[in-house]
Coordinates of C-alpha atoms and ligand atoms in Angstrom, one line a residue:
M10 CA 0.0 0.0 0.0
S11 CA 1.4 3.4 -1.0
D12 CA 1.9 6.3 1.4
A13 CA -0.8 8.2 -0.4
G14 CA -3.2 5.4 0.0
T15 CA -2.4 5.0 3.7
N16 CA -2.9 8.7 4.3
G17 CA -6.1 8.7 2.3
A18 CA -7.5 5.9 4.5
A19 CA -6.3 7.7 7.6
V20 CA -8.2 10.8 6.5
V21 CA -11.3 8.9 5.8
D22 CA -11.0 7.1 9.2
D23 CA -10.5 10.4 11.0
A24 CA -13.5 11.8 9.3
A25 CA -15.6 8.8 10.2
V26 CA -14.4 9.0 13.8
A27 CA -15.1 12.7 14.0
S28 CA -18.6 12.2 12.5
K29 CA -19.3 9.4 14.9
A30 CA -18.2 11.6 17.8
Q31 CA -20.4 14.4 16.6
Q32 CA -23.3 12.1 16.2
K33 CA -22.8 10.8 19.8
A34 CA -22.6 14.4 21.1
D35 CA -25.8 15.3 19.2
D36 CA -27.5 12.2 20.6
L37 CA -26.4 13.0 24.1
Q38 CA -27.6 16.6 23.8
R39 CA -31.0 15.4 22.4
A40 CA -31.4 13.0 25.2
T41 CA -30.5 15.6 27.8
E42 CA -32.8 18.1 26.3
A43 CA -35.6 15.6 26.4
G44 CA -35.0 15.4 30.2
W45 CA -33.0 12.1 30.5
Q46 CA -30.1 12.2 32.9
K47 CA -26.6 11.5 31.6
P48 CA -25.7 7.8 31.2
I49 CA -23.3 6.5 33.7
P50 CA -20.6 4.2 32.4
F51 CA -20.7 0.9 34.2
E52 CA -17.4 -0.2 35.7
Y53 CA -17.5 -3.8 34.5
E54 CA -13.9 -4.5 35.3
A55 CA -14.2 -3.0 38.8
A56 CA -17.3 -5.0 39.4
R57 CA -15.6 -8.2 38.3
S58 CA -12.5 -7.7 40.3
D59 CA -14.5 -6.9 43.4
A60 CA -15.8 -10.4 43.6
G61 CA -13.1 -12.5 45.3
P62 CA -12.9 -16.3 45.4
D63 CA -16.2 -17.8 46.4
D64 CA -15.3 -18.8 49.9
E65 CA -13.4 -15.7 50.9
R66 CA -15.1 -12.9 52.7
D67 CA -16.0 -10.0 50.4
N68 CA -16.0 -6.6 51.8
V69 CA -18.3 -5.2 49.1
Q70 CA -21.8 -4.8 50.4
W71 CA -23.9 -7.6 49.1
L72 CA -27.7 -7.7 49.4
S73 CA -27.2 -10.7 51.8
D74 CA -25.3 -8.4 54.1
A75 CA -28.1 -5.9 54.4
V76 CA -28.6 -5.0 58.0
V77 CA -31.4 -6.7 60.1
Y78 CA -32.7 -5.7 63.5
E79 CA -30.2 -7.1 66.1
W80 CA -32.0 -8.6 69.0
I81 CA -30.6 -9.2 72.5
D82 CA -32.3 -11.5 75.0
E83 CA -33.0 -8.7 77.5
Y84 CA -35.5 -7.1 75.1
G85 CA -38.5 -9.2 76.2
E86 CA -40.9 -9.6 73.3
V87 CA -40.6 -6.3 71.4
G88 CA -37.3 -4.5 71.1
P89 CA -36.6 -0.7 71.3
R90 CA -36.8 1.5 68.2
D91 CA -33.8 2.0 66.0
E92 CA -34.4 5.2 64.0
A93 CA -31.4 4.8 61.6
L94 CA -32.6 1.3 60.7
E95 CA -36.2 2.5 60.3
Q96 CA -34.9 5.0 57.7
Q97 CA -33.1 2.2 55.8
L98 CA -36.0 -0.2 56.0
Y99 CA -38.9 2.1 55.3
E100 CA -37.6 5.1 53.4
N101 CA -34.6 3.8 51.4
P102 CA -35.4 4.0 47.6
E103 CA -33.4 0.9 47.1
I104 CA -36.0 -1.1 49.0
Q105 CA -38.8 1.2 47.9
R106 CA -41.5 -1.4 48.5
R107 CA -44.0 1.1 49.4
G108 CA -47.7 0.5 49.6
G109 CA -49.8 3.6 50.2
D110 CA -53.2 4.1 48.9
V111 CA -53.4 1.5 46.2
G112 CA -57.0 1.7 45.5
W113 CA -57.8 -2.0 46.0
K114 CA -61.0 -1.2 47.6
N115 CA -62.4 0.3 44.5
L116 CA -61.7 -2.7 42.3
S117 CA -63.7 -5.8 41.8
F118 CA -62.0 -9.2 42.3
E119 CA -63.2 -12.7 42.2
V120 CA -61.8 -14.8 45.0
L121 CA -62.3 -18.5 45.1
V122 CA -61.5 -20.5 48.2
D123 CA -61.5 -24.2 47.9
G124 CA -61.2 -26.7 50.7
N125 CA -63.0 -28.2 53.6
D126 CA -63.0 -25.2 55.9
K127 CA -64.5 -21.7 55.5
I128 CA -62.3 -18.7 55.7
L129 CA -63.6 -15.4 56.7
P130 CA -61.6 -12.7 55.0
F131 CA -60.8 -9.6 56.9
R132 CA -61.1 -6.1 55.4
S133 CA -58.6 -4.2 57.5
F134 CA -55.2 -5.2 58.9
E135 CA -56.5 -4.1 62.4
D136 CA -59.1 -6.9 62.3
A137 CA -56.6 -9.5 61.1
G138 CA -55.5 -10.7 64.5
L139 CA -51.9 -9.9 63.8
H140 CA -49.4 -9.6 66.6
P141 CA -49.2 -5.9 67.5
A142 CA -45.5 -5.7 66.7
I143 CA -46.1 -7.1 63.2
L144 CA -49.1 -4.8 62.8
E145 CA -46.9 -1.8 63.6
N146 CA -44.5 -2.9 60.9
V147 CA -47.4 -3.2 58.4
H148 CA -48.2 0.5 59.2
R149 CA -44.5 1.4 58.8
C150 CA -44.7 -0.2 55.3
Q151 CA -47.7 2.0 54.7
Y152 CA -49.9 -0.9 53.8
D153 CA -53.3 0.7 54.4
A154 CA -55.6 -2.1 53.4
P155 CA -55.0 -5.8 52.7
T156 CA -55.0 -6.9 49.1
P157 CA -57.5 -9.7 48.3
I158 CA -54.9 -12.5 48.5
Q159 CA -53.8 -11.1 51.9
A160 CA -57.3 -10.8 53.1
Y161 CA -57.9 -14.6 52.6
C162 CA -54.4 -16.0 53.1
I163 CA -53.7 -14.4 56.4
P164 CA -56.6 -15.9 58.2
A165 CA -56.1 -19.2 56.4
V166 CA -52.5 -19.5 57.7
L167 CA -53.3 -18.1 61.1
T168 CA -55.8 -20.9 61.5
G169 CA -53.2 -23.5 60.6
H170 CA -53.9 -24.4 57.0
D171 CA -51.6 -25.4 54.3
V172 CA -52.3 -23.0 51.4
I173 CA -51.9 -22.8 47.7
G174 CA -52.2 -19.2 46.9
I175 CA -52.7 -18.0 43.3
A176 CA -53.0 -14.4 42.6
Q177 CA -52.0 -12.1 39.8
T178 CA -48.6 -10.5 39.6
G179 CA -47.9 -7.6 41.9
S180 CA -50.7 -8.4 44.3
G181 CA -48.8 -8.6 47.5
K182 CA -48.3 -12.4 47.8
T183 CA -45.1 -12.0 49.8
A184 CA -46.8 -10.2 52.7
A185 CA -49.7 -12.6 52.3
F186 CA -47.5 -15.4 53.5
L187 CA -44.9 -13.5 55.7
L188 CA -47.4 -11.7 57.8
P189 CA -49.3 -14.6 59.3
I190 CA -46.2 -16.7 59.6
L191 CA -44.3 -14.0 61.6
S192 CA -47.4 -13.3 63.6
K193 CA -47.8 -16.9 64.6
L194 CA -44.2 -17.2 65.6
M195 CA -44.3 -14.1 67.8
G196 CA -44.3 -15.2 71.4
K197 CA -43.4 -18.8 70.4
A198 CA -40.1 -18.1 68.8
R199 CA -38.1 -18.1 72.0
M200 CA -39.4 -21.6 72.8
L201 CA -39.0 -22.9 69.3
A202 CA -35.8 -21.3 68.1
A203 CA -32.3 -22.6 68.5
P204 CA -30.0 -20.7 70.8
R205 CA -28.7 -17.4 69.5
A206 CA -25.1 -16.4 69.0
I207 CA -24.0 -13.9 71.6
P208 CA -22.1 -11.0 70.0
G209 CA -18.4 -11.9 70.2
G210 CA -19.3 -15.4 71.3
P211 CA -19.2 -18.7 69.5
R212 CA -21.1 -19.1 66.2
V213 CA -24.2 -21.1 66.1
R214 CA -25.8 -23.5 63.6
A215 CA -28.6 -21.9 61.6
E216 CA -31.9 -23.7 62.4
P217 CA -34.6 -21.7 60.8
L218 CA -38.2 -22.0 61.6
V219 CA -39.3 -20.7 58.2
L220 CA -37.9 -21.5 54.8
V221 CA -38.9 -19.6 51.7
V222 CA -37.6 -21.0 48.5
C223 CA -37.8 -19.0 45.2
P224 CA -36.3 -19.4 41.8
T225 CA -34.2 -16.2 41.3
R226 CA -31.6 -14.4 43.2
E227 CA -33.2 -11.1 42.8
L228 CA -36.5 -12.4 44.1
A229 CA -34.8 -14.0 47.1
C230 CA -33.3 -10.6 48.0
Q231 CA -36.6 -8.9 47.5
I232 CA -38.3 -11.3 49.8
F233 CA -35.5 -11.0 52.3
D234 CA -36.0 -7.2 52.2
E235 CA -39.7 -7.6 53.0
A236 CA -38.8 -10.0 55.8
R237 CA -36.3 -7.5 57.2
R238 CA -39.1 -4.9 57.2
L239 CA -41.7 -7.1 58.8
C240 CA -39.4 -8.5 61.4
Y241 CA -38.3 -5.1 62.7
R242 CA -38.2 -4.9 66.5
T243 CA -38.8 -8.7 66.8
M244 CA -36.5 -11.5 67.8
L245 CA -37.1 -13.1 64.4
R246 CA -33.9 -12.9 62.4
P247 CA -34.1 -13.2 58.6
C248 CA -31.2 -14.4 56.4
V249 CA -30.9 -14.9 52.7
A250 CA -28.8 -17.5 50.7
Y251 CA -28.4 -17.2 46.9
G252 CA -25.9 -18.1 44.3
G253 CA -23.3 -15.9 42.7
A254 CA -22.4 -14.0 45.8
P255 CA -19.5 -15.3 48.1
T256 CA -20.7 -18.1 50.4
K257 CA -18.5 -16.7 53.2
N258 CA -20.6 -13.6 53.7
Q259 CA -23.8 -15.6 53.7
R260 CA -22.4 -18.2 56.1
E261 CA -21.4 -15.5 58.5
Q262 CA -24.9 -14.2 58.6
L263 CA -26.3 -17.7 59.2
E264 CA -23.9 -18.3 62.0
K265 CA -25.3 -15.4 63.9
G266 CA -28.6 -17.3 64.0
C267 CA -31.5 -17.5 61.5
D268 CA -35.2 -17.9 62.0
I269 CA -36.4 -17.1 58.5
L270 CA -34.2 -18.3 55.6
V271 CA -35.0 -17.1 52.1
A272 CA -33.1 -19.1 49.6
T273 CA -32.6 -20.1 46.0
P274 CA -32.4 -23.9 45.6
G275 CA -28.8 -24.3 44.5
R276 CA -27.2 -22.3 47.3
L277 CA -29.6 -23.9 49.8
M278 CA -28.6 -27.4 48.8
D279 CA -24.9 -26.4 49.1
F280 CA -25.5 -25.2 52.6
M281 CA -27.6 -28.2 53.6
K282 CA -24.6 -30.4 52.8
N283 CA -22.9 -28.9 55.9
P284 CA -24.9 -30.0 58.9
N285 CA -22.8 -27.8 61.2
L286 CA -23.9 -24.8 59.3
L287 CA -27.6 -25.4 58.6
S288 CA -30.3 -27.8 59.8
L289 CA -33.9 -27.8 58.7
A290 CA -35.0 -29.9 61.7
R291 CA -36.9 -27.1 63.4
L292 CA -38.8 -25.9 60.3
K293 CA -42.4 -25.0 61.0
F294 CA -43.2 -23.3 57.7
T295 CA -42.0 -23.9 54.2
V296 CA -43.0 -21.5 51.4
I297 CA -42.4 -22.2 47.8
D298 CA -42.7 -18.9 45.9
E299 CA -43.2 -18.9 42.1
A300 CA -43.7 -22.6 42.6
D301 CA -44.5 -23.4 38.9
E302 CA -41.3 -21.7 37.7
L303 CA -39.2 -23.4 40.3
L304 CA -40.5 -26.8 39.3
S305 CA -40.6 -26.4 35.6
S306 CA -37.0 -25.2 35.3
G307 CA -35.2 -28.3 36.4
W308 CA -35.3 -27.8 40.1
E309 CA -37.7 -30.7 40.8
E310 CA -34.9 -32.9 41.9
A311 CA -33.5 -30.3 44.2
I312 CA -36.9 -29.7 45.8
D313 CA -37.5 -33.4 46.2
S314 CA -34.2 -33.9 47.9
L315 CA -34.9 -30.9 50.1
F316 CA -37.9 -32.5 51.6
G317 CA -36.9 -36.1 51.0
A318 CA -35.4 -38.7 53.4
A319 CA -31.9 -37.5 52.8
S320 CA -32.5 -34.2 54.5
D321 CA -33.1 -33.6 58.2
T322 CA -36.2 -31.4 57.4
N323 CA -38.9 -31.6 60.0
V324 CA -41.7 -33.6 58.4
D325 CA -44.0 -33.7 61.4
A326 CA -47.6 -32.7 61.0
D327 CA -46.8 -29.3 62.6
H328 CA -45.0 -28.3 59.5
T329 CA -47.1 -25.9 57.3
Y330 CA -46.6 -25.8 53.6
L331 CA -47.5 -22.8 51.5
M332 CA -47.2 -22.6 47.7
F333 CA -47.6 -19.3 45.8
S334 CA -47.6 -18.3 42.2
A335 CA -49.4 -16.2 39.6
T336 CA -49.5 -19.4 37.5
F337 CA -49.7 -23.1 38.3
S338 CA -48.5 -26.0 36.3
K339 CA -48.7 -29.8 36.4
E340 CA -45.4 -30.1 38.2
A341 CA -46.5 -27.7 40.9
R342 CA -49.7 -29.7 41.4
K343 CA -47.7 -32.8 41.9
L344 CA -45.6 -31.1 44.6
C345 CA -48.8 -29.9 46.2
R346 CA -50.2 -33.4 46.4
D347 CA -47.0 -34.7 47.8
Y348 CA -46.5 -32.3 50.6
M349 CA -49.8 -30.7 51.6
E350 CA -52.1 -31.7 54.3
E351 CA -55.5 -33.0 53.2
D352 CA -57.2 -30.0 54.6
Y353 CA -55.2 -27.5 52.6
L354 CA -56.9 -24.5 51.2
R355 CA -56.6 -23.2 47.7
I356 CA -57.1 -19.5 47.4
K357 CA -57.3 -18.0 44.0
V358 CA -57.8 -14.4 43.2
G359 CA -58.8 -13.4 39.7
R360 CA -59.2 -10.0 38.4
V361 CA -62.3 -8.5 36.8
G362 CA -63.1 -5.6 34.6
S363 CA -61.2 -2.4 35.3
T364 CA -58.1 -4.2 36.8
H365 CA -57.1 -5.5 33.4
S366 CA -57.0 -2.1 31.9
N367 CA -54.5 -1.0 34.5
I368 CA -52.0 -2.2 32.0
K369 CA -52.5 -0.5 28.6
Q370 CA -51.2 -3.0 26.2
S371 CA -50.1 -2.1 22.6
I372 CA -48.8 -4.4 19.9
V373 CA -46.9 -2.7 17.1
Y374 CA -45.6 -4.3 13.9
V375 CA -41.8 -3.9 13.7
E376 CA -39.4 -6.0 11.6
D377 CA -36.3 -7.2 13.4
S378 CA -34.1 -4.8 11.4
Q379 CA -36.1 -1.8 12.5
K380 CA -36.4 -2.7 16.2
N381 CA -33.5 -0.4 17.4
Q382 CA -34.9 2.6 15.7
A383 CA -38.4 1.8 16.9
L384 CA -37.2 1.4 20.4
F385 CA -35.4 4.7 20.3
D386 CA -38.4 6.5 18.9
L387 CA -40.7 4.9 21.5
I388 CA -38.5 5.9 24.3
F389 CA -38.4 9.4 23.1
T390 CA -42.1 9.6 22.5
N391 CA -42.8 8.5 26.0
G392 CA -40.2 10.7 27.7
P393 CA -38.1 10.0 30.8
Q394 CA -39.7 7.3 32.8
R395 CA -38.7 4.0 34.4
T396 CA -38.8 1.5 31.5
L397 CA -38.0 -2.2 31.4
I398 CA -37.1 -3.6 28.0
F399 CA -37.3 -7.3 27.5
V400 CA -35.2 -9.2 24.9
N401 CA -34.9 -12.9 24.3
S402 CA -31.2 -13.6 24.5
K403 CA -28.2 -12.5 26.6
A404 CA -26.3 -11.3 23.5
K405 CA -29.2 -9.2 22.4
C406 CA -29.5 -7.8 26.0
D407 CA -25.9 -6.5 25.7
I408 CA -26.4 -5.2 22.2
V409 CA -29.6 -3.2 23.0
D410 CA -28.1 -1.8 26.2
D411 CA -25.0 -0.6 24.2
F412 CA -27.2 0.9 21.6
L413 CA -29.2 2.9 24.1
Y414 CA -26.1 3.9 26.0
N415 CA -24.4 5.1 22.8
K416 CA -27.5 7.1 22.0
G417 CA -26.9 9.1 25.2
L418 CA -29.6 7.3 27.3
P419 CA -29.1 6.1 30.9
S420 CA -29.5 2.4 30.4
T421 CA -28.2 -0.7 32.1
S422 CA -28.9 -4.4 31.7
I423 CA -29.2 -7.7 33.5
H424 CA -29.0 -11.3 32.4
S425 CA -27.8 -14.6 33.8
D426 CA -24.3 -14.4 32.3
R427 CA -23.5 -11.3 34.4
T428 CA -21.7 -11.7 37.7
Q429 CA -23.9 -11.4 40.7
R430 CA -22.2 -8.1 41.5
E431 CA -23.1 -6.7 38.1
R432 CA -26.7 -7.9 38.5
E433 CA -27.0 -6.3 41.9
D434 CA -25.5 -3.1 40.7
A435 CA -27.7 -2.9 37.6
L436 CA -30.8 -3.5 39.6
R437 CA -29.8 -1.0 42.2
S438 CA -29.3 1.7 39.5
F439 CA -32.7 0.9 38.1
R440 CA -34.4 1.0 41.5
I441 CA -32.9 4.3 42.6
G442 CA -33.4 5.8 39.1
S443 CA -29.8 6.6 38.1
C444 CA -30.4 4.2 35.2
P445 CA -34.1 4.3 34.5
L446 CA -33.8 2.1 31.4
L447 CA -33.2 -1.6 32.2
V448 CA -32.7 -4.1 29.4
A449 CA -33.4 -7.7 30.7
T450 CA -34.0 -11.2 29.7
G451 CA -37.2 -12.7 31.0
V452 CA -35.5 -15.2 33.3
T453 CA -33.8 -12.6 35.4
A454 CA -36.9 -10.4 35.7
R455 CA -39.5 -12.8 37.1
G456 CA -41.0 -11.5 40.3
L457 CA -39.0 -8.2 40.2
D458 CA -40.8 -5.5 42.1
V459 CA -39.6 -2.1 41.3
A460 CA -41.7 0.9 42.1
N461 CA -42.9 3.2 39.3
V462 CA -42.0 1.0 36.4
K463 CA -44.2 2.9 33.9
H464 CA -43.5 1.1 30.7
I465 CA -42.6 -2.4 29.7
I466 CA -41.3 -2.8 26.2
N467 CA -41.1 -6.3 24.6
Y468 CA -38.4 -5.6 22.1
D469 CA -38.7 -9.3 21.5
L470 CA -41.9 -11.1 22.3
P471 CA -41.4 -14.4 24.2
S472 CA -41.5 -17.4 21.9
T473 CA -43.9 -20.2 22.7
M474 CA -40.8 -22.4 23.1
H475 CA -39.6 -20.2 26.0
G476 CA -42.4 -19.3 28.2
G477 CA -44.9 -18.1 25.6
I478 CA -47.9 -16.3 26.9
T479 CA -47.1 -17.2 30.6
E480 CA -43.8 -15.3 30.2
Y481 CA -45.7 -12.4 28.5
V482 CA -48.0 -12.1 31.5
H483 CA -45.1 -12.2 34.0
R484 CA -43.2 -9.6 32.0
I485 CA -45.9 -7.1 31.7
G486 CA -46.8 -7.7 35.3
R487 CA -43.6 -5.7 36.2
T488 CA -45.7 -2.6 35.7
A489 CA -49.1 -1.6 37.1
R490 CA -48.3 -3.3 40.4
I491 CA -50.5 -3.2 43.4
G492 CA -53.3 -1.2 41.7
N493 CA -51.1 1.3 39.9
E494 CA -51.2 2.0 36.2
G495 CA -48.7 1.2 33.5
K496 CA -48.1 0.6 29.8
A497 CA -46.8 -2.4 27.8
T498 CA -45.7 -2.1 24.2
S499 CA -44.6 -5.2 22.3
F500 CA -42.8 -5.4 18.9
Y501 CA -44.5 -8.0 16.8
N502 CA -43.5 -9.4 13.4
D503 CA -44.1 -12.7 11.5
R504 CA -41.7 -14.5 13.7
N505 CA -44.1 -14.2 16.5
E506 CA -47.0 -15.9 14.7
D507 CA -47.0 -18.8 17.1
L508 CA -47.8 -16.5 20.0
A509 CA -50.5 -14.6 18.1
P510 CA -53.7 -16.6 18.9
K511 CA -53.2 -16.5 22.6
L512 CA -52.0 -13.0 22.6
V513 CA -55.1 -11.9 20.8
K514 CA -57.3 -13.7 23.3
L515 CA -55.5 -12.1 26.1
L516 CA -55.9 -8.7 24.6
L517 CA -59.6 -9.2 24.1
E518 CA -60.1 -10.5 27.6
A519 CA -58.3 -7.5 28.9
K520 CA -60.4 -5.3 26.7
Q521 CA -57.4 -4.0 24.8
E522 CA -57.2 -3.0 21.2
V523 CA -56.3 -5.7 18.7
P524 CA -54.3 -4.3 15.8
D525 CA -55.3 -4.9 12.2
F526 CA -52.4 -7.2 11.5
L527 CA -53.7 -9.6 14.3
E528 CA -57.4 -9.4 13.3
M529 CA -57.2 -12.8 11.6
Y530 CA -56.4 -14.5 15.0
K531 CA -59.6 -13.2 16.6
P532 CA -61.7 -16.1 17.8
E533 CA -65.1 -16.5 16.2
N534 CA -67.0 -15.2 19.2
P535 CA -64.8 -12.7 20.9
D536 CA -67.5 -12.1 23.6
N537 CA -67.3 -15.7 24.6
I538 CA -63.7 -16.7 24.4
E539 CA -62.8 -20.3 25.0
W540 CA -59.7 -20.5 27.0
N541 CA -57.8 -23.7 26.5
D542 CA -56.6 -23.6 30.0
G543 CA -55.3 -27.1 30.3
T544 CA -58.5 -28.6 31.6
D545 CA -58.3 -31.5 29.4
D546 CA -54.8 -31.2 28.1
E547 CA -52.3 -31.3 30.9
S548 CA -49.4 -30.5 28.6
E549 CA -50.8 -27.0 28.2
A550 CA -51.2 -26.4 31.8
G551 CA -48.0 -24.5 32.4
D552 CA -48.6 -22.3 29.4
F553 CA -51.7 -20.5 28.8
G554 CA -53.8 -22.5 31.2
G555 CA -51.6 -21.6 34.1
D556 CA -51.6 -18.0 33.1
F557 CA -55.2 -17.5 32.6
G558 CA -56.1 -19.4 35.8
G559 CA -53.6 -17.5 37.8
G560 CA -53.2 -14.2 36.2
F561 CA -56.6 -13.3 35.1
G562 CA -59.2 -15.4 36.7
G563 CA -62.2 -16.8 34.9
G564 CA -64.4 -15.2 32.4
G565 CA -67.5 -14.8 34.5
D566 CA -68.9 -11.7 36.2
A567 CA -67.9 -10.7 39.6
V568 CA -70.3 -11.8 42.4
D569 CA -71.3 -9.3 45.0
G570 CA -71.0 -10.2 48.6
A571 CA -68.9 -12.7 50.4
G572 CA -69.4 -16.3 51.2
V573 CA -71.1 -17.7 48.1
D574 CA -71.1 -21.4 48.4
A575 CA -69.8 -24.2 46.2
G576 CA -72.6 -24.2 43.7
A577 CA -72.0 -20.6 42.8
A578 CA -68.4 -21.1 41.7
N579 CA -69.4 -21.1 38.1
A580 CA -70.8 -17.6 38.5
G581 CA -67.4 -16.2 38.8
F582 CA -65.1 -18.6 37.1
G583 CA -66.9 -20.3 34.4
G584 CA -67.1 -24.0 34.1
D585 CA -64.3 -24.2 31.6
T586 CA -62.0 -21.7 32.9
G587 CA -60.0 -21.6 36.1
F588 CA -61.6 -23.1 39.1
G589 CA -65.3 -23.5 38.7
G590 CA -67.2 -26.1 40.6
D591 CA -67.0 -28.5 37.7
T592 CA -63.3 -28.1 37.1
G593 CA -60.5 -27.1 39.4
F594 CA -58.1 -28.7 41.7
G595 CA -57.7 -32.4 42.1
G596 CA -57.2 -33.3 45.7
G597 CA -55.9 -36.7 45.5
D598 CA -55.3 -38.6 42.3
D599 CA -52.9 -38.1 39.4
A600 CA -55.5 -37.3 36.9
G601 CA -56.8 -34.4 39.0
G602 CA -55.0 -31.2 39.7
F603 CA -55.7 -27.7 38.7
G604 CA -58.1 -27.5 35.9
G605 CA -58.6 -31.2 36.3
G606 CA -61.9 -31.2 34.4
D607 CA -63.9 -34.4 34.7
D608 CA -61.1 -36.1 36.5
E609 CA -61.3 -33.8 39.4
F610 CA -61.4 -35.4 42.8
K611 CA -63.5 -33.4 45.1
P612 CA -63.8 -34.5 48.7
D613 CA -67.2 -34.6 50.2
G614 CA -68.3 -31.5 51.9
Q615 CA -65.8 -29.4 50.1
D616 CA -66.8 -25.8 50.1
S617 CA -66.0 -23.6 47.2
K618 CA -66.9 -20.0 47.2
V619 CA -66.5 -17.1 44.9
D620 CA -66.4 -13.7 46.5
A621 CA -66.3 -10.3 45.0
W622 CA -63.8 -8.1 46.5
Ligands
ATP7 N1 -51.5 -4.3 51.4 C1 -50.6 -3.6 50.7 N2 -50.8 -2.3 50.4 C2 -49.9 -1.6 49.6 N3 -48.8 -2.2 49.1 C3 -48.6 -3.5 49.3 C4 -49.5 -4.3 50.1 N4 -49.0 -5.5 50.2 C5 -47.8 -5.5 49.5 N5 -47.6 -4.3 48.9 C6 -46.5 -3.9 48.0 O1 -46.9 -4.4 46.7 C7 -45.8 -4.7 45.9 C8 -45.9 -6.1 45.3 O2 -45.9 -7.1 46.2 P1 -45.3 -8.5 45.9 O3 -43.9 -8.4 45.3 O4 -45.4 -9.3 47.1 O5 -46.2 -9.0 44.8 P2 -46.4 -10.5 44.2 O6 -47.8 -10.8 44.2 O7 -45.4 -11.4 44.8 O8 -45.9 -10.2 42.7 P3 -45.3 -11.2 41.6 O9 -46.2 -12.3 41.3 O10 -45.1 -10.3 40.4 O11 -44.0 -11.7 42.2 C9 -44.6 -4.6 46.9 O12 -43.9 -3.4 46.6 C10 -45.2 -4.6 48.3 O13 -44.4 -3.8 49.2

């Protein structure tokens, strides 16, 4: 190559670099003028080098190190206030799980309770029979009124029932199980719990009374945060164990004593292998959150061994099992049958009418090659707001994050190939708003509860091979939580045809607009949609059936007044959908189960009722 040629190329290169730099500066200015804060470069190297070898103590603050109320024996039943901790637990935007006036009371819900015993729901936390210290913590969280799942689940657990709780995303299921459990343990914990470590004294073995298992690390931390808030000023000490973070930090927490252990299955199994560290022999309550996901994603064996003969888990009759999800699959049903007492209660909350429209769903046609531009335009049209963008692969997650970042927008991203430090940092930036745009894969985002997520964008719609409509429901459920409003926009093209029929049904059911390009998928009679909910085809149960049953309730009208008896079940849930008197949960045999159709086993005297909320 001649000198002239080399110089010519250099000139062209320089010009290209200059033009790129100018474009970047223009983009940044445009974003700033539109009100977005400056993007913050993420220190990936620093984040990586922070994480030391797995079994060494890491001085970086991990979510598992979050401070809990430190109890000493002299305190009696309720400890003194700690104002600094109160600030952290109830005012810190990183926790931000704030209730407030969520407007549940103005919404109509169908609630179905299935089981041998009647449950009287309560309408205010003051009437729930909660221990005063726990009630005070409810007030500190600013939970003014119970959500429907809480109204039914709390009395059910307080009266000693095993419970399967099914309620839509963002409906307060965590507090629905934590509140009655903690309340029941108050006063008894001293007698039931293992001896505590004395500050500076020898370490103890963790012997929790409560175990909460959930599928993702982020969810485990969220539940742990809720437990920290609800255990404030009590002797009940929560801990969390999850993969990706150094075991040493988590072990040290356990060795201080643990009453409530929130864990992901992998790390839990690791810790269970060390009987000097952890014993489940004192367990009184086991909660499986997001039960269907946990069981459909290869953890069945782990769960089996957790409760099987190999473990020292307390299997006496005084052990209460609670299972929760917004969706329920065949595998989850099997687990229920294996572990639950015969008199378990199944509590299912469906949503009617206006609740659906809390999420404004739009589907727009965008070819793959146009998606970046469409995303950029959409983000600008909507202006600065907390937005969660879903893609279908980890590589795409990085690419879209880079694209937004290079366009001067404050974005970050999360997926399962990131280190746990990176995941925690990304989520923290999203929560506190320094990076209000989060690009995520579906897996990492299940159960995420971040306040004020205004917009969900499905850059990629989930394929039917990977979660399908179930995943769609969970994704859009990250907005409009606990009675708030939100928006979901999905990019659709011919590659998503497999999802189209169910998507259209869902849109119709939720009274959302069906775009012209999806008209052909409309069912013949849109006013009387038939939901193939797995009633007669169990293979479907984890997909749309689970969703519809869990997320959106049946197709009937709301029933006014409480305590409608078994025969009325169809009024709310429809014989073919969800949990009507003719369908529903199978108590005993393999053919039964949720949506068990004709094979349903229904014990004599079973009482089903559908209440309007
Ligand atoms: N009674 C209440 N009043 C107001 N806010 C509440 C109440 N109960 C819970 N919340 C808040 O509602 C939010 C959603 O609760 P939670 O995460 O438990 O929902 P979820 O049903 O488990 O959702 P998902 O199925 O998506 O995991 C949390 O921020 C929580 O603090």
